């Protein structure tokens, strides 16, 4: 059981038999009345976001979520084919479950797959990935305004704003949480 003092971004909780991930929380202590916690929760089964308020003394359950390290083998029309790196079992994760995270997935990448009641509910990417630029316009000489950027299409199809000095075929470190360029790799 978790109390509201355990709440943090990324924590998985069980509310009314449904697993949620906390995406935002705020402890509020009004001048009058008891303290409470405002949260935004993402439903791990259908990716919808709901807002819920908890009293400060309220407790919530831990969901029975298993994390497995799996390697992406390939993508097909059926979905994404993953292999458990410990047991070598293969599973197919539907594209709807992967969602926009597909923009940072490339073959042989190891990710955490979350299972709830033996069903895949989500995948967790590493914080940073190294991707190659597939297409990028060259920087224009003299266009050196402070902080100038240009769009670059990565090997996975993600579009990232990069500095002017970055060229096609460079490998970049990308933050998967924000989709921002970090540095050349």
PDB file of C-alpha atoms in Angstrom:
ATOM      1  CA  UNK A   1       0.000   0.000   0.000  1.00  0.00           C
ATOM      2  CA  UNK A   2       1.137   3.521  -0.800  1.00  0.00           C
ATOM      3  CA  UNK A   3       0.235   6.669   1.093  1.00  0.00           C
ATOM      4  CA  UNK A   4      -0.013  10.040  -0.630  1.00  0.00           C
ATOM      5  CA  UNK A   5       3.409  10.956   0.785  1.00  0.00           C
ATOM      6  CA  UNK A   6       4.879   8.232  -1.495  1.00  0.00           C
ATOM      7  CA  UNK A   7       3.461   9.839  -4.649  1.00  0.00           C
ATOM      8  CA  UNK A   8       5.976  10.834  -7.323  1.00  0.00           C
ATOM      9  CA  UNK A   9       5.931  11.099 -11.105  1.00  0.00           C
ATOM     10  CA  UNK A  10       6.144   7.667 -12.701  1.00  0.00           C
ATOM     11  CA  UNK A  11       4.739   5.767  -9.699  1.00  0.00           C
ATOM     12  CA  UNK A  12       2.279   3.023 -10.658  1.00  0.00           C
ATOM     13  CA  UNK A  13      -0.826   2.687  -8.483  1.00  0.00           C
ATOM     14  CA  UNK A  14      -4.049   0.656  -8.540  1.00  0.00           C
ATOM     15  CA  UNK A  15      -7.331   2.609  -8.333  1.00  0.00           C
ATOM     16  CA  UNK A  16     -10.645   0.728  -8.581  1.00  0.00           C
ATOM     17  CA  UNK A  17      -8.848  -2.320 -10.017  1.00  0.00           C
ATOM     18  CA  UNK A  18      -7.222  -0.348 -12.859  1.00  0.00           C
ATOM     19  CA  UNK A  19      -3.460   0.319 -13.033  1.00  0.00           C
ATOM     20  CA  UNK A  20      -2.461   3.976 -13.392  1.00  0.00           C
ATOM     21  CA  UNK A  21       0.812   5.871 -13.658  1.00  0.00           C
ATOM     22  CA  UNK A  22       1.124   9.224 -11.892  1.00  0.00           C
ATOM     23  CA  UNK A  23       2.121  11.867 -14.445  1.00  0.00           C
ATOM     24  CA  UNK A  24       1.604  14.914 -12.188  1.00  0.00           C
ATOM     25  CA  UNK A  25       0.945  15.458  -8.501  1.00  0.00           C
ATOM     26  CA  UNK A  26       0.636  18.421  -6.158  1.00  0.00           C
ATOM     27  CA  UNK A  27       0.319  18.391  -2.361  1.00  0.00           C
ATOM     28  CA  UNK A  28      -2.124  21.103  -1.252  1.00  0.00           C
ATOM     29  CA  UNK A  29      -2.572  22.326   2.312  1.00  0.00           C
ATOM     30  CA  UNK A  30      -5.404  24.863   2.378  1.00  0.00           C
ATOM     31  CA  UNK A  31      -5.749  27.282   5.257  1.00  0.00           C
ATOM     32  CA  UNK A  32      -8.991  25.644   6.272  1.00  0.00           C
ATOM     33  CA  UNK A  33      -9.670  21.917   6.134  1.00  0.00           C
ATOM     34  CA  UNK A  34      -7.467  18.894   5.587  1.00  0.00           C
ATOM     35  CA  UNK A  35      -4.578  18.530   3.171  1.00  0.00           C
ATOM     36  CA  UNK A  36      -5.092  16.750  -0.146  1.00  0.00           C
ATOM     37  CA  UNK A  37      -3.167  15.715  -3.245  1.00  0.00           C
ATOM     38  CA  UNK A  38      -4.195  16.628  -6.812  1.00  0.00           C
ATOM     39  CA  UNK A  39      -2.997  14.154  -9.430  1.00  0.00           C
ATOM     40  CA  UNK A  40      -3.120  13.421 -13.120  1.00  0.00           C
ATOM     41  CA  UNK A  41      -3.175   9.693 -13.740  1.00  0.00           C
ATOM     42  CA  UNK A  42      -2.571   7.866 -17.012  1.00  0.00           C
ATOM     43  CA  UNK A  43      -4.581   4.678 -17.396  1.00  0.00           C
ATOM     44  CA  UNK A  44      -2.060   1.987 -18.389  1.00  0.00           C
ATOM     45  CA  UNK A  45      -4.726  -0.092 -20.142  1.00  0.00           C
ATOM     46  CA  UNK A  46      -6.000   2.524 -22.614  1.00  0.00           C
ATOM     47  CA  UNK A  47      -3.557   5.475 -22.212  1.00  0.00           C
ATOM     48  CA  UNK A  48      -6.315   7.934 -21.195  1.00  0.00           C
ATOM     49  CA  UNK A  49      -5.523  10.631 -18.613  1.00  0.00           C
ATOM     50  CA  UNK A  50      -7.802  11.421 -15.683  1.00  0.00           C
ATOM     51  CA  UNK A  51      -7.550  13.905 -12.825  1.00  0.00           C
ATOM     52  CA  UNK A  52      -8.154  12.607  -9.312  1.00  0.00           C
ATOM     53  CA  UNK A  53      -7.900  14.143  -5.861  1.00  0.00           C
ATOM     54  CA  UNK A  54      -6.798  12.095  -2.844  1.00  0.00           C
ATOM     55  CA  UNK A  55      -7.109  13.015   0.844  1.00  0.00           C
ATOM     56  CA  UNK A  56      -3.717  13.219   2.575  1.00  0.00           C
ATOM     57  CA  UNK A  57      -4.515  10.196   4.755  1.00  0.00           C
ATOM     58  CA  UNK A  58      -5.773   8.027   1.878  1.00  0.00           C
ATOM     59  CA  UNK A  59      -3.990   4.830   0.862  1.00  0.00           C
ATOM     60  CA  UNK A  60      -3.827   3.215  -2.578  1.00  0.00           C
ATOM     61  CA  UNK A  61      -2.786  -0.267  -3.607  1.00  0.00           C
ATOM     62  CA  UNK A  62       0.258  -1.348  -5.576  1.00  0.00           C
ATOM     63  CA  UNK A  63      -0.664  -2.912  -8.910  1.00  0.00           C
ATOM     64  CA  UNK A  64       0.602  -6.394  -9.736  1.00  0.00           C
ATOM     65  CA  UNK A  65       2.772  -5.129 -12.581  1.00  0.00           C
ATOM     66  CA  UNK A  66       5.727  -7.173 -13.764  1.00  0.00           C
ATOM     67  CA  UNK A  67       8.621  -5.549 -15.591  1.00  0.00           C
ATOM     68  CA  UNK A  68      10.482  -7.635 -18.137  1.00  0.00           C
ATOM     69  CA  UNK A  69      13.557  -6.548 -20.061  1.00  0.00           C
ATOM     70  CA  UNK A  70      12.852  -7.283 -23.712  1.00  0.00           C
ATOM     71  CA  UNK A  71      14.668  -6.691 -26.953  1.00  0.00           C
ATOM     72  CA  UNK A  72      12.900  -5.375 -30.052  1.00  0.00           C
ATOM     73  CA  UNK A  73      13.419  -7.873 -32.850  1.00  0.00           C
ATOM     74  CA  UNK A  74      11.452  -6.194 -35.642  1.00  0.00           C
ATOM     75  CA  UNK A  75       8.257  -4.337 -36.495  1.00  0.00           C
ATOM     76  CA  UNK A  76       5.588  -5.716 -38.798  1.00  0.00           C
ATOM     77  CA  UNK A  77       1.948  -5.131 -39.723  1.00  0.00           C
ATOM     78  CA  UNK A  78       0.936  -7.175 -36.648  1.00  0.00           C
ATOM     79  CA  UNK A  79       2.859  -4.923 -34.268  1.00  0.00           C
ATOM     80  CA  UNK A  80       6.253  -4.953 -32.608  1.00  0.00           C
ATOM     81  CA  UNK A  81       7.955  -8.291 -31.973  1.00  0.00           C
ATOM     82  CA  UNK A  82       9.871  -8.440 -28.683  1.00  0.00           C
ATOM     83  CA  UNK A  83      11.999 -11.191 -27.134  1.00  0.00           C
ATOM     84  CA  UNK A  84      12.474 -11.653 -23.390  1.00  0.00           C
ATOM     85  CA  UNK A  85      16.245 -11.502 -22.890  1.00  0.00           C
ATOM     86  CA  UNK A  86      16.111 -14.033 -20.030  1.00  0.00           C
ATOM     87  CA  UNK A  87      13.719 -16.714 -21.312  1.00  0.00           C
ATOM     88  CA  UNK A  88      13.928 -16.024 -25.082  1.00  0.00           C
ATOM     89  CA  UNK A  89      10.121 -16.057 -25.313  1.00  0.00           C
ATOM     90  CA  UNK A  90       8.738 -13.860 -28.074  1.00  0.00           C
ATOM     91  CA  UNK A  91       5.629 -11.692 -27.896  1.00  0.00           C
ATOM     92  CA  UNK A  92       3.879  -9.296 -30.259  1.00  0.00           C
ATOM     93  CA  UNK A  93       2.932  -5.895 -28.849  1.00  0.00           C
ATOM     94  CA  UNK A  94       0.229  -4.068 -30.851  1.00  0.00           C
ATOM     95  CA  UNK A  95       1.218  -0.727 -32.388  1.00  0.00           C
ATOM     96  CA  UNK A  96      -1.583   0.960 -30.418  1.00  0.00           C
ATOM     97  CA  UNK A  97       0.076  -0.091 -27.139  1.00  0.00           C
ATOM     98  CA  UNK A  98       3.475   1.227 -28.243  1.00  0.00           C
ATOM     99  CA  UNK A  99       2.010   4.527 -29.499  1.00  0.00           C
ATOM    100  CA  UNK A 100       4.403   7.412 -30.141  1.00  0.00           C
ATOM    101  CA  UNK A 101       7.226   5.575 -28.372  1.00  0.00           C
ATOM    102  CA  UNK A 102       7.792   3.862 -31.723  1.00  0.00           C
ATOM    103  CA  UNK A 103       9.622   7.009 -32.851  1.00  0.00           C
ATOM    104  CA  UNK A 104      12.486   6.143 -30.491  1.00  0.00           C
ATOM    105  CA  UNK A 105      12.532   2.364 -31.009  1.00  0.00           C
ATOM    106  CA  UNK A 106      15.038   0.699 -33.289  1.00  0.00           C
ATOM    107  CA  UNK A 107      15.860  -2.944 -33.785  1.00  0.00           C
ATOM    108  CA  UNK A 108      17.871  -4.672 -31.031  1.00  0.00           C
ATOM    109  CA  UNK A 109      16.967  -1.923 -28.520  1.00  0.00           C
ATOM    110  CA  UNK A 110      16.307  -3.267 -24.996  1.00  0.00           C
ATOM    111  CA  UNK A 111      13.264  -1.783 -23.230  1.00  0.00           C
ATOM    112  CA  UNK A 112      11.151  -2.609 -20.182  1.00  0.00           C
ATOM    113  CA  UNK A 113       7.788  -4.157 -21.018  1.00  0.00           C
ATOM    114  CA  UNK A 114       5.109  -3.808 -18.336  1.00  0.00           C
ATOM    115  CA  UNK A 115       2.715  -6.730 -17.856  1.00  0.00           C
ATOM    116  CA  UNK A 116      -0.550  -6.494 -15.886  1.00  0.00           C
ATOM    117  CA  UNK A 117      -2.441  -9.788 -15.469  1.00  0.00           C
ATOM    118  CA  UNK A 118      -0.105 -11.343 -18.080  1.00  0.00           C
ATOM    119  CA  UNK A 119      -1.122  -8.711 -20.664  1.00  0.00           C
ATOM    120  CA  UNK A 120       1.255  -6.094 -22.062  1.00  0.00           C
ATOM    121  CA  UNK A 121       0.025  -2.662 -20.972  1.00  0.00           C
ATOM    122  CA  UNK A 122       2.991  -0.420 -21.753  1.00  0.00           C
ATOM    123  CA  UNK A 123       6.664  -0.183 -22.598  1.00  0.00           C
ATOM    124  CA  UNK A 124       9.256   2.018 -20.922  1.00  0.00           C
ATOM    125  CA  UNK A 125      12.074   3.398 -23.038  1.00  0.00           C
ATOM    126  CA  UNK A 126      15.524   4.281 -21.757  1.00  0.00           C
ATOM    127  CA  UNK A 127      15.862   7.997 -20.962  1.00  0.00           C
ATOM    128  CA  UNK A 128      18.200   8.580 -23.899  1.00  0.00           C
ATOM    129  CA  UNK A 129      18.702   6.847 -27.258  1.00  0.00           C
ATOM    130  CA  UNK A 130      21.311   7.225 -29.979  1.00  0.00           C
ATOM    131  CA  UNK A 131      19.754   7.702 -33.433  1.00  0.00           C
ATOM    132  CA  UNK A 132      21.239   8.459 -36.840  1.00  0.00           C
ATOM    133  CA  UNK A 133      19.961  11.340 -38.962  1.00  0.00           C
ATOM    134  CA  UNK A 134      18.296  10.060 -42.136  1.00  0.00           C
ATOM    135  CA  UNK A 135      17.551  13.448 -43.695  1.00  0.00           C
ATOM    136  CA  UNK A 136      18.642  16.960 -42.798  1.00  0.00           C
ATOM    137  CA  UNK A 137      19.064  20.190 -44.738  1.00  0.00           C
ATOM    138  CA  UNK A 138      22.526  21.759 -44.581  1.00  0.00           C
ATOM    139  CA  UNK A 139      22.954  24.860 -42.425  1.00  0.00           C
ATOM    140  CA  UNK A 140      23.001  28.117 -44.386  1.00  0.00           C
ATOM    141  CA  UNK A 141      26.219  30.113 -44.076  1.00  0.00           C
ATOM    142  CA  UNK A 142      25.618  33.345 -42.233  1.00  0.00           C
ATOM    143  CA  UNK A 143      22.507  32.011 -40.534  1.00  0.00           C
ATOM    144  CA  UNK A 144      24.128  32.075 -37.110  1.00  0.00           C
ATOM    145  CA  UNK A 145      21.487  33.695 -34.993  1.00  0.00           C
ATOM    146  CA  UNK A 146      21.839  32.553 -31.397  1.00  0.00           C
ATOM    147  CA  UNK A 147      19.956  29.312 -30.833  1.00  0.00           C
ATOM    148  CA  UNK A 148      19.043  28.742 -34.486  1.00  0.00           C
ATOM    149  CA  UNK A 149      17.776  25.227 -35.230  1.00  0.00           C
ATOM    150  CA  UNK A 150      16.618  23.165 -38.170  1.00  0.00           C
ATOM    151  CA  UNK A 151      14.458  20.021 -38.402  1.00  0.00           C
ATOM    152  CA  UNK A 152      16.153  16.646 -38.803  1.00  0.00           C
ATOM    153  CA  UNK A 153      14.388  13.389 -39.639  1.00  0.00           C
ATOM    154  CA  UNK A 154      15.877  10.508 -37.664  1.00  0.00           C
ATOM    155  CA  UNK A 155      16.255   6.889 -38.844  1.00  0.00           C
ATOM    156  CA  UNK A 156      13.069   5.927 -36.961  1.00  0.00           C
ATOM    157  CA  UNK A 157      10.972   8.748 -38.447  1.00  0.00           C
ATOM    158  CA  UNK A 158      11.123  11.104 -35.461  1.00  0.00           C
ATOM    159  CA  UNK A 159      11.547  14.794 -36.316  1.00  0.00           C
ATOM    160  CA  UNK A 160      13.939  16.576 -33.961  1.00  0.00           C
ATOM    161  CA  UNK A 161      15.028  20.227 -33.901  1.00  0.00           C
ATOM    162  CA  UNK A 162      18.852  20.296 -34.061  1.00  0.00           C
ATOM    163  CA  UNK A 163      21.521  23.031 -34.179  1.00  0.00           C
ATOM    164  CA  UNK A 164      22.740  24.252 -37.587  1.00  0.00           C
ATOM    165  CA  UNK A 165      26.153  22.546 -37.300  1.00  0.00           C
ATOM    166  CA  UNK A 166      24.609  19.039 -37.264  1.00  0.00           C
ATOM    167  CA  UNK A 167      24.886  17.198 -40.598  1.00  0.00           C
ATOM    168  CA  UNK A 168      23.177  14.280 -42.294  1.00  0.00           C
ATOM    169  CA  UNK A 169      24.409  10.824 -41.152  1.00  0.00           C
ATOM    170  CA  UNK A 170      25.477  12.187 -37.721  1.00  0.00           C
ATOM    171  CA  UNK A 171      24.462  10.154 -34.688  1.00  0.00           C
ATOM    172  CA  UNK A 172      22.632  12.105 -32.004  1.00  0.00           C
ATOM    173  CA  UNK A 173      21.699  11.520 -28.388  1.00  0.00           C
ATOM    174  CA  UNK A 174      17.947  12.176 -28.030  1.00  0.00           C
ATOM    175  CA  UNK A 175      15.923  12.517 -24.809  1.00  0.00           C
ATOM    176  CA  UNK A 176      12.973  10.098 -25.168  1.00  0.00           C
ATOM    177  CA  UNK A 177      10.864  11.914 -22.560  1.00  0.00           C
ATOM    178  CA  UNK A 178      10.872  15.283 -24.354  1.00  0.00           C
ATOM    179  CA  UNK A 179      12.048  14.394 -27.879  1.00  0.00           C
ATOM    180  CA  UNK A 180      14.829  16.988 -27.684  1.00  0.00           C
ATOM    181  CA  UNK A 181      18.363  16.898 -29.066  1.00  0.00           C
ATOM    182  CA  UNK A 182      20.989  16.531 -26.315  1.00  0.00           C
ATOM    183  CA  UNK A 183      24.352  16.160 -28.086  1.00  0.00           C
ATOM    184  CA  UNK A 184      26.204  14.465 -30.920  1.00  0.00           C
ATOM    185  CA  UNK A 185      27.228  10.923 -30.146  1.00  0.00           C
TER     186      UNK A 185
END
